[in-house]
mmCIF file of C-alpha atoms and ligand atoms in Angstrom:
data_model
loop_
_atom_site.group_PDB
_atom_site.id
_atom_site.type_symbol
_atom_site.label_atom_id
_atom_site.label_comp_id
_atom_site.label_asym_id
_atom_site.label_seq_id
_atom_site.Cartn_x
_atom_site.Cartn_y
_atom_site.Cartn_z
ATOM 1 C CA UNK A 1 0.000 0.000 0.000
ATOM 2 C CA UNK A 2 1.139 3.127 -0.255
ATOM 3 C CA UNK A 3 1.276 5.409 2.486
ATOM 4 C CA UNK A 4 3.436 8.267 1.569
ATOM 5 C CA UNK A 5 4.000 10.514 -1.267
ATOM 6 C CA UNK A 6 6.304 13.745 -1.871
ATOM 7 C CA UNK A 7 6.499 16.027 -4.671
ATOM 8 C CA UNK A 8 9.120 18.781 -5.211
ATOM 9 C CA UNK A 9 8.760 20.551 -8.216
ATOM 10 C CA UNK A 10 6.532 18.321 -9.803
ATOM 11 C CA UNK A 11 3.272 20.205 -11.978
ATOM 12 C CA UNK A 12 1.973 22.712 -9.973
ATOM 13 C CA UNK A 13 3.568 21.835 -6.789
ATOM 14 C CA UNK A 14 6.766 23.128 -4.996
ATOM 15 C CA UNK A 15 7.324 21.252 -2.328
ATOM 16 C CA UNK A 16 4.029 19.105 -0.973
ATOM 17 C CA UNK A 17 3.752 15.739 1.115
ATOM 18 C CA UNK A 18 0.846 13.526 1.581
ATOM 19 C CA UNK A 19 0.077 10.546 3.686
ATOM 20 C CA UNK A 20 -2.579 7.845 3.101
ATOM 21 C CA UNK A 21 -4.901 5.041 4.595
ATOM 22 C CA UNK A 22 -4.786 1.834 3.440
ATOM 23 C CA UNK A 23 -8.630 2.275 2.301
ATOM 24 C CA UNK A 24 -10.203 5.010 0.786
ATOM 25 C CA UNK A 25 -8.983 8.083 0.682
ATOM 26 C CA UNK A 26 -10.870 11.667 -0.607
ATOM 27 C CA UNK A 27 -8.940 14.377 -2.297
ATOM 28 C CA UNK A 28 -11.072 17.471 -2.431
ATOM 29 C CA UNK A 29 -10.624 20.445 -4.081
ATOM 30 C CA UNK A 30 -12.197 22.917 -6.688
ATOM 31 C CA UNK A 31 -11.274 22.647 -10.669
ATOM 32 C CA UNK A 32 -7.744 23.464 -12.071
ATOM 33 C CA UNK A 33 -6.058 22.702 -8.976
ATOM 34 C CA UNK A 34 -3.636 19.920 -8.446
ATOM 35 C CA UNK A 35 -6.230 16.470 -8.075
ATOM 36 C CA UNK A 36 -5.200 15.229 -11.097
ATOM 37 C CA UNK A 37 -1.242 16.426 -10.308
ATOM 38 C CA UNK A 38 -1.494 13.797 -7.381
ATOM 39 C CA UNK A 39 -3.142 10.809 -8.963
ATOM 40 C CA UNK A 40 -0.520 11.524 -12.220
ATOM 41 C CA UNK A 41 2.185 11.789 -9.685
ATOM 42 C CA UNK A 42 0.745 7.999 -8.006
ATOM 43 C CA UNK A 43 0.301 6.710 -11.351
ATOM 44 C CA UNK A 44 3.990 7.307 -12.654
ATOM 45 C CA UNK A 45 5.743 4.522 -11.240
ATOM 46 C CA UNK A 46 2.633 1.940 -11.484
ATOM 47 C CA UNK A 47 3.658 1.883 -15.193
ATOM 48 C CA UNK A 48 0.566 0.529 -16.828
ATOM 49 C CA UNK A 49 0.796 3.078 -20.116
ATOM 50 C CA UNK A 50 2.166 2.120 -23.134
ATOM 51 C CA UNK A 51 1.343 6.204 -24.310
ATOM 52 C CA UNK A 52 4.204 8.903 -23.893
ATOM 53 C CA UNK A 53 4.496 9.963 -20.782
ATOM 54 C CA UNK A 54 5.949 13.263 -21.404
ATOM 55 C CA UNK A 55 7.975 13.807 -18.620
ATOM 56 C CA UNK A 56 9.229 17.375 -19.558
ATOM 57 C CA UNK A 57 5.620 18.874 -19.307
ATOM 58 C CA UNK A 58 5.999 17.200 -15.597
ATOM 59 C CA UNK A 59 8.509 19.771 -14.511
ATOM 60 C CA UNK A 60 7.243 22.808 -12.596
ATOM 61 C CA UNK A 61 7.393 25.438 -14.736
ATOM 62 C CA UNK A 62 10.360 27.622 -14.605
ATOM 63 C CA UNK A 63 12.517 25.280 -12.698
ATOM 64 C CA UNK A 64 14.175 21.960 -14.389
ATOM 65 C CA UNK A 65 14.450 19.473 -12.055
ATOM 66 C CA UNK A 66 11.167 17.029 -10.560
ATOM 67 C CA UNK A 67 11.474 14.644 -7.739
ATOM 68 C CA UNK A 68 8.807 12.262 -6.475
ATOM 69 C CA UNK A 69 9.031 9.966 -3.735
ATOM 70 C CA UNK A 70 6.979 7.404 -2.790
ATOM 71 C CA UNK A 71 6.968 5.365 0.124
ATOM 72 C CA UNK A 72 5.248 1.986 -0.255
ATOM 73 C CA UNK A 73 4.840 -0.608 2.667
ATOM 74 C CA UNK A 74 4.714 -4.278 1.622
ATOM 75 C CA UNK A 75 2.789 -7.213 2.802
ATOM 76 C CA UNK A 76 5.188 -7.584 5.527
ATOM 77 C CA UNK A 77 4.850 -4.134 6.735
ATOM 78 C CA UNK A 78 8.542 -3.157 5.674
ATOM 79 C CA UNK A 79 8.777 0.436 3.775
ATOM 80 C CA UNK A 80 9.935 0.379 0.408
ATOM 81 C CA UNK A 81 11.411 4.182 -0.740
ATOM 82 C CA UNK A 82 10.994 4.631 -4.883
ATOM 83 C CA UNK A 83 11.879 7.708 -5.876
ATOM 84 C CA UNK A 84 12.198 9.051 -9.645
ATOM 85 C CA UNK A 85 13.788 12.623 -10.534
ATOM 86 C CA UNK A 86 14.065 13.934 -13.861
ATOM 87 C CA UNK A 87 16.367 16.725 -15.796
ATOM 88 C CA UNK A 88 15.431 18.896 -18.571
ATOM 89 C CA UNK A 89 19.141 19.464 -18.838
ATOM 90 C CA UNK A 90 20.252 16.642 -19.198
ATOM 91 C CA UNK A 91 16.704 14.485 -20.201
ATOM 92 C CA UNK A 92 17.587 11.519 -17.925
ATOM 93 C CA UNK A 93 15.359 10.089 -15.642
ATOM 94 C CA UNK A 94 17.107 8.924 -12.510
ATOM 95 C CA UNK A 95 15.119 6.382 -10.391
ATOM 96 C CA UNK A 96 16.597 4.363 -6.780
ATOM 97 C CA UNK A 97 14.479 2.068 -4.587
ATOM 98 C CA UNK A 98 15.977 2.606 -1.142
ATOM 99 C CA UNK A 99 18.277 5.039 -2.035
ATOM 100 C CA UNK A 100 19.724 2.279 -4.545
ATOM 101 C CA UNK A 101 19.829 3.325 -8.122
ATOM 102 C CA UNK A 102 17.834 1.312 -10.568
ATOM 103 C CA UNK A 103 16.789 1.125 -13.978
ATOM 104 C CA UNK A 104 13.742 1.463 -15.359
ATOM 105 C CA UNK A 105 13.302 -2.376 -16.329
ATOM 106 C CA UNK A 106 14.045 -3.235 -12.867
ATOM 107 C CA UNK A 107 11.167 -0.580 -11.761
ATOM 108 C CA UNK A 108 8.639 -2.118 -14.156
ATOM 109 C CA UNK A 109 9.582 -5.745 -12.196
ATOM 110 C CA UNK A 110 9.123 -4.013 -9.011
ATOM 111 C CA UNK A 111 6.922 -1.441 -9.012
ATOM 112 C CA UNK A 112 3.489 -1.006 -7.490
ATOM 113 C CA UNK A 113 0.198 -1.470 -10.151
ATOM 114 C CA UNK A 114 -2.796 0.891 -10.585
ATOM 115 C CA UNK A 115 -6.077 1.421 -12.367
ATOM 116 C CA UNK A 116 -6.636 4.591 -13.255
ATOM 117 C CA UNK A 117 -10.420 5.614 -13.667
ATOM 118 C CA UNK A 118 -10.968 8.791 -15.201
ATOM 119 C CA UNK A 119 -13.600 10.581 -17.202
ATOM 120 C CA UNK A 120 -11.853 10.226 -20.509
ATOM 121 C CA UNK A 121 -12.160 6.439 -20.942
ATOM 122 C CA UNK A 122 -15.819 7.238 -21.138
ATOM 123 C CA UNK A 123 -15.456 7.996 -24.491
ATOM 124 C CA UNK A 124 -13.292 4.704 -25.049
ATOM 125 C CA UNK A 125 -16.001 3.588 -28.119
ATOM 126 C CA UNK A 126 -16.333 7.133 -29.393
ATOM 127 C CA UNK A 127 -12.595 7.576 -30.008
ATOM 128 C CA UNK A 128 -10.068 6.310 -32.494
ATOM 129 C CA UNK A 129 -9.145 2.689 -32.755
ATOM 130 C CA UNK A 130 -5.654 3.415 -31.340
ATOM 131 C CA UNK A 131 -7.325 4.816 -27.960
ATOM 132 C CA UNK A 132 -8.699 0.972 -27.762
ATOM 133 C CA UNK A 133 -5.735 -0.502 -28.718
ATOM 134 C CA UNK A 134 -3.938 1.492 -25.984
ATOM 135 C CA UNK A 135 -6.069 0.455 -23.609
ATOM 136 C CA UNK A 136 -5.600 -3.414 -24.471
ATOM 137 C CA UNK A 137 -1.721 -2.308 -24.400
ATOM 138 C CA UNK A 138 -1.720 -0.719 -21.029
ATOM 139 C CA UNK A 139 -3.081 -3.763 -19.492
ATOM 140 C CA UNK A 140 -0.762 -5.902 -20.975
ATOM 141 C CA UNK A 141 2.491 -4.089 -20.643
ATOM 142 C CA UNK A 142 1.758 -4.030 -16.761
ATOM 143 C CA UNK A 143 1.405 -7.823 -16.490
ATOM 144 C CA UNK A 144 3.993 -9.147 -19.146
ATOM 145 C CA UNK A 145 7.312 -7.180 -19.716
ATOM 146 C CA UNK A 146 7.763 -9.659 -22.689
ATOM 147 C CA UNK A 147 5.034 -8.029 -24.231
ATOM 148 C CA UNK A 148 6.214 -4.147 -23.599
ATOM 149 C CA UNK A 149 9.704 -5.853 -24.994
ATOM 150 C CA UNK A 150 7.840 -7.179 -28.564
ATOM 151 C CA UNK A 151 5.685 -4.465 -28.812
ATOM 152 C CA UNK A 152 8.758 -2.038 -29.143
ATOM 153 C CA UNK A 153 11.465 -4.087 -30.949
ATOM 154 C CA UNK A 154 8.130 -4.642 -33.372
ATOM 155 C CA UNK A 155 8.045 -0.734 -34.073
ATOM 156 C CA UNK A 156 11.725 -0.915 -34.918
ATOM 157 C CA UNK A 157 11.147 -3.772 -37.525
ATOM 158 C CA UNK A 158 8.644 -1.867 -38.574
ATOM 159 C CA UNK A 159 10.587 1.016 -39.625
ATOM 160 C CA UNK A 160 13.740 -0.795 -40.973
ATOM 161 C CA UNK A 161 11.075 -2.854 -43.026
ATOM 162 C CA UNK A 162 9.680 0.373 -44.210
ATOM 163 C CA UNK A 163 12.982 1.648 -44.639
ATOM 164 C CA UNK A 164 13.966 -1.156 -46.850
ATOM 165 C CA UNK A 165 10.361 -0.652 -49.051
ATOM 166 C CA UNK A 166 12.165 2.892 -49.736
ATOM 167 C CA UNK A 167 15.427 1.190 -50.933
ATOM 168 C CA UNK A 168 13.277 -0.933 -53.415
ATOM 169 C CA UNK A 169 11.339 1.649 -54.784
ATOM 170 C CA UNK A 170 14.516 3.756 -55.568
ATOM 171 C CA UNK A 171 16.417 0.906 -57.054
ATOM 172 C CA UNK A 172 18.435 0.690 -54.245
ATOM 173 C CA UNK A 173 17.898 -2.595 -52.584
ATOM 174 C CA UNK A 174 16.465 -5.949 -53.991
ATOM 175 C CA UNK A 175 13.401 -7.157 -53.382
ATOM 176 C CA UNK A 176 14.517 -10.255 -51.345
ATOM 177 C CA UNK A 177 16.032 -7.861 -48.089
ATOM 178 C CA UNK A 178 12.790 -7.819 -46.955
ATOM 179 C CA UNK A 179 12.617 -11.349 -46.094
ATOM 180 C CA UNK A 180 14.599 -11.187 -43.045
ATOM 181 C CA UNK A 181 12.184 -8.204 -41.490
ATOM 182 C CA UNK A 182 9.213 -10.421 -42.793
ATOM 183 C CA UNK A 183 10.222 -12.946 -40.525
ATOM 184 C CA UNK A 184 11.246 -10.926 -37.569
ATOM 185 C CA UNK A 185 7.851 -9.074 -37.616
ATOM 186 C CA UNK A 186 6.216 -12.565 -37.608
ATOM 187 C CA UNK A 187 8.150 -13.994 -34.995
ATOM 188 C CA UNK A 188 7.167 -10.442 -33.032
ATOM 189 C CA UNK A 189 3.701 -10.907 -33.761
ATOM 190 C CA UNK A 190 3.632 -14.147 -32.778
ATOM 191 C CA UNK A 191 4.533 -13.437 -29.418
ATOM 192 C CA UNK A 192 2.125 -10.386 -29.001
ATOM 193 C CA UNK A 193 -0.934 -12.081 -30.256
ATOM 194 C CA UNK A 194 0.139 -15.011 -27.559
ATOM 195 C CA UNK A 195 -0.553 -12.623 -24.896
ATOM 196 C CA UNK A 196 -3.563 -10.622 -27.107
ATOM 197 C CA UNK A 197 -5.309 -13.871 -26.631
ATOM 198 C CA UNK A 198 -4.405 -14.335 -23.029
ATOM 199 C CA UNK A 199 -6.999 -10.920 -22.480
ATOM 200 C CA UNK A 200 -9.475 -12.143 -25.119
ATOM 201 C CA UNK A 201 -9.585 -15.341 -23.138
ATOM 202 C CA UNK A 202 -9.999 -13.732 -20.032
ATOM 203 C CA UNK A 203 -12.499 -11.466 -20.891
ATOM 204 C CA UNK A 204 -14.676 -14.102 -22.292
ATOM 205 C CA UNK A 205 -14.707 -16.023 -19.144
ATOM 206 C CA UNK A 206 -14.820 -13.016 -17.262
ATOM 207 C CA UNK A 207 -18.656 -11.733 -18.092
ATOM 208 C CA UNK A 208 -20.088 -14.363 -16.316
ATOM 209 C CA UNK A 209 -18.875 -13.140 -13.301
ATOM 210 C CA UNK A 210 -19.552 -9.154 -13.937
ATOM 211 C CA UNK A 211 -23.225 -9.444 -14.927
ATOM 212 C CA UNK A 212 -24.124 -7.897 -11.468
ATOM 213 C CA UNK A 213 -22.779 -5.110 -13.402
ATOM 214 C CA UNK A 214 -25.557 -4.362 -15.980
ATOM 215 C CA UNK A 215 -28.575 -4.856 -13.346
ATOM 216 C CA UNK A 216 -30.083 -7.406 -14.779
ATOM 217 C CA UNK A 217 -30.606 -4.879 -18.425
ATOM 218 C CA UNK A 218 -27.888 -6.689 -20.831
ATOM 219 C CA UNK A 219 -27.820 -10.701 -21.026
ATOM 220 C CA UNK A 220 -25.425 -11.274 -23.218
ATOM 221 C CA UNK A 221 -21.533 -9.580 -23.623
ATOM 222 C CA UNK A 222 -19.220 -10.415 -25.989
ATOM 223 C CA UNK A 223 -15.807 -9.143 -26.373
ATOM 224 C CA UNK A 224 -14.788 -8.894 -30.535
ATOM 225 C CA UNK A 225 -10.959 -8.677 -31.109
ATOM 226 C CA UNK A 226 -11.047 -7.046 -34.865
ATOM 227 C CA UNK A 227 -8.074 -8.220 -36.903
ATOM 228 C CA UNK A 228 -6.993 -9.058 -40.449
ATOM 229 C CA UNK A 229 -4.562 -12.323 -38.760
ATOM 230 C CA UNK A 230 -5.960 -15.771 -38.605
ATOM 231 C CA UNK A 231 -5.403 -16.840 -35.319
ATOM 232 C CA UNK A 232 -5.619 -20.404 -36.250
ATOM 233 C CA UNK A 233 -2.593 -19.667 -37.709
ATOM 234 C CA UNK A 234 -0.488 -16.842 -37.385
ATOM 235 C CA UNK A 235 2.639 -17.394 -38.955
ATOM 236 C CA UNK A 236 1.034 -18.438 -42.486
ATOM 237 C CA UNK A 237 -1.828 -15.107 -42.451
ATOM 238 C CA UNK A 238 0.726 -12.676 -41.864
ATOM 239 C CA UNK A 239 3.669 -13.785 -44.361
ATOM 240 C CA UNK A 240 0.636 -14.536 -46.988
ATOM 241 C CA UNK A 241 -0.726 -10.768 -46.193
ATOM 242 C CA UNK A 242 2.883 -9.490 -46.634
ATOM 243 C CA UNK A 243 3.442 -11.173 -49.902
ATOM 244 C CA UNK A 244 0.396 -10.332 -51.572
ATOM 245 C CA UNK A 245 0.440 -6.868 -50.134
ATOM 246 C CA UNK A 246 4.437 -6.576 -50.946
ATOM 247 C CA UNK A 247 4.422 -4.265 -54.201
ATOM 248 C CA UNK A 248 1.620 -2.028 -52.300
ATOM 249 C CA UNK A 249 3.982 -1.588 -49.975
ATOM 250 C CA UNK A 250 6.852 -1.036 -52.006
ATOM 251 C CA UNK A 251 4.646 1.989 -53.872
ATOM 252 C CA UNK A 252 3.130 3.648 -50.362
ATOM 253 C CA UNK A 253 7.170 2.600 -48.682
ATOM 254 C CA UNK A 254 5.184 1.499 -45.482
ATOM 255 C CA UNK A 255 3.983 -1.626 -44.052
ATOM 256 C CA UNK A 256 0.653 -1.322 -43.893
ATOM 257 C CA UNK A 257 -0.180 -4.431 -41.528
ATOM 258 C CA UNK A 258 0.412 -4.700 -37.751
ATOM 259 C CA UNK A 259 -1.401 -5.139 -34.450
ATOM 260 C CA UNK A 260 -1.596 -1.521 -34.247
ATOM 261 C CA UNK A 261 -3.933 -1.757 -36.634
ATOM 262 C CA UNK A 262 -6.377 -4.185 -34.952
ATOM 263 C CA UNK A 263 -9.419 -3.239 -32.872
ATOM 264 C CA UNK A 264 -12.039 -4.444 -30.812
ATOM 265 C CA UNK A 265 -15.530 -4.293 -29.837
ATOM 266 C CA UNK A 266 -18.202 -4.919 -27.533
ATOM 267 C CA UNK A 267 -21.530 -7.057 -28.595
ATOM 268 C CA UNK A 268 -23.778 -6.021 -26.554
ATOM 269 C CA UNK A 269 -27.019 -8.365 -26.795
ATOM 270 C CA UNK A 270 -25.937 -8.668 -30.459
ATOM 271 C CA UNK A 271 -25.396 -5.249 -31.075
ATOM 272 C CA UNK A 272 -22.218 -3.798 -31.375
ATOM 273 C CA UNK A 273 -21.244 -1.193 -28.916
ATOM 274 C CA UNK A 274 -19.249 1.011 -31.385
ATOM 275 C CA UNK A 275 -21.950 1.783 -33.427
ATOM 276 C CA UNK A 276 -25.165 1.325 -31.516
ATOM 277 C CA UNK A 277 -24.875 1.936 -27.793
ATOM 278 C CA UNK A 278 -26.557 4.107 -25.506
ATOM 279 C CA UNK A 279 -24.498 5.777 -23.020
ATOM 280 C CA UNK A 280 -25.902 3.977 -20.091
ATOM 281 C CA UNK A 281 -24.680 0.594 -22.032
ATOM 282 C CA UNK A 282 -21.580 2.524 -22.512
ATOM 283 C CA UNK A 283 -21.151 3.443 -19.123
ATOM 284 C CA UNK A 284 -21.701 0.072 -17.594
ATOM 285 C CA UNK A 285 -19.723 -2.151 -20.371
ATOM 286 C CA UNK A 286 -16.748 0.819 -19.248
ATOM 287 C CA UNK A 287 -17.435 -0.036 -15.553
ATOM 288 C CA UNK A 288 -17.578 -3.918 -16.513
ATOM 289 C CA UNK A 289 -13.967 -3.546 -18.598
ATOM 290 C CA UNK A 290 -11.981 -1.727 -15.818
ATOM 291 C CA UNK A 291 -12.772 -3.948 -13.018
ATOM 292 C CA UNK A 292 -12.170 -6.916 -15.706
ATOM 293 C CA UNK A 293 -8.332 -5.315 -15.941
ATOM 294 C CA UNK A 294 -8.527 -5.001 -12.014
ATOM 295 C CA UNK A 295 -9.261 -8.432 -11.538
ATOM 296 C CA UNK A 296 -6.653 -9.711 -14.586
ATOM 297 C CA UNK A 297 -3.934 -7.368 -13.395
ATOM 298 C CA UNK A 298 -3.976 -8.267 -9.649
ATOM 299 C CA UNK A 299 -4.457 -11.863 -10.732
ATOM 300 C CA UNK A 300 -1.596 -12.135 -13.514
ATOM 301 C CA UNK A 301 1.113 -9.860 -11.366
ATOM 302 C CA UNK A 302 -0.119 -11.637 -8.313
ATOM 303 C CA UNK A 303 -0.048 -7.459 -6.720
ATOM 304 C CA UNK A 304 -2.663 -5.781 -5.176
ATOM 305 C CA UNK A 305 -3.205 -2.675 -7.490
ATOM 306 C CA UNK A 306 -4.161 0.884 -5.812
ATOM 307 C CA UNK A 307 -7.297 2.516 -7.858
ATOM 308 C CA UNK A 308 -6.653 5.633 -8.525
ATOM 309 C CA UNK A 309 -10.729 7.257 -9.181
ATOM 310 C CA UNK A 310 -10.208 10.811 -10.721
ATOM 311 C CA UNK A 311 -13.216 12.707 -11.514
ATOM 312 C CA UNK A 312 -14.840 9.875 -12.248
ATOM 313 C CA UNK A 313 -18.063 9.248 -10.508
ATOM 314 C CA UNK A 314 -19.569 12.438 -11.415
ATOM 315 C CA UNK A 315 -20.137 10.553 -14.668
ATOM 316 C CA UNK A 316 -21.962 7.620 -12.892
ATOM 317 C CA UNK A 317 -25.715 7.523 -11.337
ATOM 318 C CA UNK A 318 -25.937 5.885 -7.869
ATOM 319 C CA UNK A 319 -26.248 2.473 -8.752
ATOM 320 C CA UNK A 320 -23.054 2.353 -10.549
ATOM 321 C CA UNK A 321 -21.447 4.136 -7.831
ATOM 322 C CA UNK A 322 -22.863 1.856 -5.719
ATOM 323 C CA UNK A 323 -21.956 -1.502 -7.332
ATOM 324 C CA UNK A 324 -18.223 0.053 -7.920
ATOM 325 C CA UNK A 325 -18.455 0.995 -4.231
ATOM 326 C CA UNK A 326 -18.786 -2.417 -3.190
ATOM 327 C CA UNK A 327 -15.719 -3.512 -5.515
ATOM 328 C CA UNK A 328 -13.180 -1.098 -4.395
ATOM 329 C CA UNK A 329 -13.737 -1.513 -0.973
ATOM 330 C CA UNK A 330 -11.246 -3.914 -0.824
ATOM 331 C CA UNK A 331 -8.306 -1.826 -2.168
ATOM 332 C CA UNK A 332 -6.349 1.055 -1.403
ATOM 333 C CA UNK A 333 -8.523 3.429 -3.402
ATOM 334 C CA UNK A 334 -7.856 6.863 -3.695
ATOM 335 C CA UNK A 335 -10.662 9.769 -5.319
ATOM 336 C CA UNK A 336 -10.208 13.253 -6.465
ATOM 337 C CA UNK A 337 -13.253 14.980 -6.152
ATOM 338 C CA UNK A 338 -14.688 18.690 -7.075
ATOM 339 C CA UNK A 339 -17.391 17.713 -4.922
ATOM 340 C CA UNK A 340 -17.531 18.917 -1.628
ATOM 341 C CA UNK A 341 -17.789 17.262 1.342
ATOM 342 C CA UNK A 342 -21.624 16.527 1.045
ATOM 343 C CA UNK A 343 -21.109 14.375 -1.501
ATOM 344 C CA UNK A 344 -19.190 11.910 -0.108
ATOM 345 C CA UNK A 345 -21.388 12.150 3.128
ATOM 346 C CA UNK A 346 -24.399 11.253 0.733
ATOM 347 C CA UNK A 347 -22.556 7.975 -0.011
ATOM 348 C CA UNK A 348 -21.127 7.384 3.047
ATOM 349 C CA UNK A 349 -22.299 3.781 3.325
ATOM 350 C CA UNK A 350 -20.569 3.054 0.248
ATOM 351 C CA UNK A 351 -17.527 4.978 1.035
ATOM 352 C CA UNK A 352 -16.734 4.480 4.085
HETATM 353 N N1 ATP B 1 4.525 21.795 -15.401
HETATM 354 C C1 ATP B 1 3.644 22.563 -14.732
HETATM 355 N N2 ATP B 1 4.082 23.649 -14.029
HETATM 356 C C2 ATP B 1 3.211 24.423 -13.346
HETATM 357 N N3 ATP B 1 1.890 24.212 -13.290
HETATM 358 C C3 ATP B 1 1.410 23.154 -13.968
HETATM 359 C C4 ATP B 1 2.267 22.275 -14.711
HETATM 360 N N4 ATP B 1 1.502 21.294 -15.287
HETATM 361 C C5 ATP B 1 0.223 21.577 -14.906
HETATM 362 N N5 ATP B 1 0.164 22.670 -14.126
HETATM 363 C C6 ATP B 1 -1.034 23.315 -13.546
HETATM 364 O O1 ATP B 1 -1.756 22.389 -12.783
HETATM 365 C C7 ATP B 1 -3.115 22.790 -12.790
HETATM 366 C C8 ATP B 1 -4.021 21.638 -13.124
HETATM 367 O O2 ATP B 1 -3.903 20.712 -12.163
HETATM 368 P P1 ATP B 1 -4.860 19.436 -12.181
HETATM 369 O O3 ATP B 1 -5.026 18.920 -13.565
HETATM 370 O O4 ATP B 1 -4.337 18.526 -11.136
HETATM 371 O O5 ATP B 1 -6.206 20.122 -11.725
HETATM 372 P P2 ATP B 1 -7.503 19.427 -11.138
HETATM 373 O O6 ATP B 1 -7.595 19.838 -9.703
HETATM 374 O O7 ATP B 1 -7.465 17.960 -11.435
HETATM 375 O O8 ATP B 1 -8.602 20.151 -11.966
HETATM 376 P P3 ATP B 1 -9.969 19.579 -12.622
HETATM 377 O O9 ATP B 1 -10.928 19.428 -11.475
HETATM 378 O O10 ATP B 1 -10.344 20.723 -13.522
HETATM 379 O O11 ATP B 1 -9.662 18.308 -13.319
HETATM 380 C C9 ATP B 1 -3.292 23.822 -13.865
HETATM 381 O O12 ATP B 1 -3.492 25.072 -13.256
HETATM 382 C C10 ATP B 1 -2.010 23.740 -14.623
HETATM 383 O O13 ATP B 1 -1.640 25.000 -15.169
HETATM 384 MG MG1 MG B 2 -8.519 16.783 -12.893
#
């Protein structure tokens, strides 16, 4: 759990220290503030985001050094001391674990895990395929660092491929260089569908136990994984799509196949959730999906992960709140809140 947490320099704050319980804890305050400072500052070593963290824009204005510290106690009730500090100067991040320098693999091994609820992954089915995609990604990349590993050596093939596509179209390379980077972009893919399926499995097994969650309105969930590979078999869908796509490639000098370019959906009582739900659907499939990576990340890391709730029940009614109430009960959960005081009082029972 974590029970301590120092910022110097860090967004809008100079030089701040918090403690916290081991259940739920409020963080009150008006808009444009620092809430969402704290619960960034939390979420920065829980590394479950495959998306830039841009650490620069972390850095309190007009200064050029952040530190954060966190102090975590374990299941033995011995404090662990992370702490990360970063340089515009110099653009390194420097991170220790009891005053003991580390690197950032060793952090990912390490370091604590969160779920992040916010506002914005609301909108999950009205955004861009990549904002999905991300969010299948973030999940992942917390439990397996395999899969962080593939994911990014698989953008580098990606580019030499592309790279070589360029060399072909000027003359400059022959056609059979890109039968090495074929192969390394299947073997790649290979491994990050592997754990792609490992969620889609999960998921699928995981309804039955979330229907609670949709009050009796939706009977039937289905998780669709959107994708041009055969799953049956990998290896022979992807170096058949690359050969017949080759001299497409070779004009447009980009591979224009890769998991990035997958998707999925939601079937909600055989509609599909992209195109045809309502927002109270929306809401509760949301709900459904984050306690589904709760329950996968705490169960695949074997690590009790802190929720980290910003903003986000002003988009729910009261039985939502309610049902996630009940959930979260059982974790270190931390809220930001506009709402005063009052509003947590009207919920006490659940909040407590
Ligand atoms: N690098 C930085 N240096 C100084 N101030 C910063 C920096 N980054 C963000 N801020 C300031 O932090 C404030 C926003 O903080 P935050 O997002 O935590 O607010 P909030 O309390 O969550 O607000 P809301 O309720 O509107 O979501 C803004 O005033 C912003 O200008
Ligand atoms: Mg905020």
């Amino acid at each position: 759990m974590l029970k301590n947490l120092k910022l110097k320099n860090f967004r809008s704050f100079s030089d701040f220290e918090i403690d916290f319980s081991e259940n739920i804890n409020s963080i009150i305050g008006p808009n444009w503030k620092w809430k969402t400072n704290i619960l960034e500052a939390i979420n920065l070593i829980c590394n479950n985001t495959s998306e830039q963290v841009w650490l620069e824009n972390m850095v309190k204005n007009d200064f050029s050094v952040f530190f954060v510290r966190w102090i975590f106690e374990d299941e033995n009730w011995l404090e662990q001391e992370i702490s990360v500090s970063y340089s515009l100067d110099t653009k390194k991040k420097q991170i220790s674990i009891n005053k003991k320098a580390i690197t950032s693999k060793k952090l990912d091994e390490l370091g604590e895990k969160s779920i992040y609820f916010s506002p914005i992954i609301m909108n999950l089915f009205y955004m861009w395929p990549s904002k999905r995609r991300d969010f299948l990604d973030n999940i992942l990349w917390a439990c397996f660092p395999i899969y962080r590993d593939s994911l990014k050596k698989y953008e580098n093939v990606v580019k030499s491929r592309n790279k070589i596509l360029k060399n072909i179209w000027e003359w400059n390379s022959n056609k059979d260089e890109i039968i090495f980077w074929d192969n390394k972009m299947i073997e790649l893919r290979e491994i990050i569908y592997k754990y792609r399926n490992i969620f889609i499995d999960y998921t699928e097994n995981g309804i039955k136990n979330f229907s609670e969650y949709f009050l009796g309105k939706i009977e039937n969930v289905e998780f669709k994984y959107i994708t041009k590979t055969d799953f049956n078999d990998i290896k022979w869908s992807i170096k058949n799509y690359l050969d017949k796509n080759l001299d497409r490639d070779i004009i447009l000098k980009k591979t224009q196949i890769w998991p990035h370019i997958d998707d999925f959906d939601i079937i909600v009582d055989n509609k599909s959730l992209i195109e045809f739900a309502s927002r109270w659907e929306i809401k509760s499939i949301i709900i459904w999906l984050k306690l589904l990576e709760l329950d996968f990340i705490k169960e695949k890391t074997s690590k009790k992960p802190i929720l980290l709730i910003d903003d986000f029940f002003s988009e729910l009614d009261n039985k939502h709140i309610e049902l996630l109430s009940f959930k979260i009960a059982n974790y270190q959960t931390i809220i930001s809140t506009i709402n005063d005081l009052e509003f947590l009082n009207s919920r006490k029972t659940f909040l407590n």
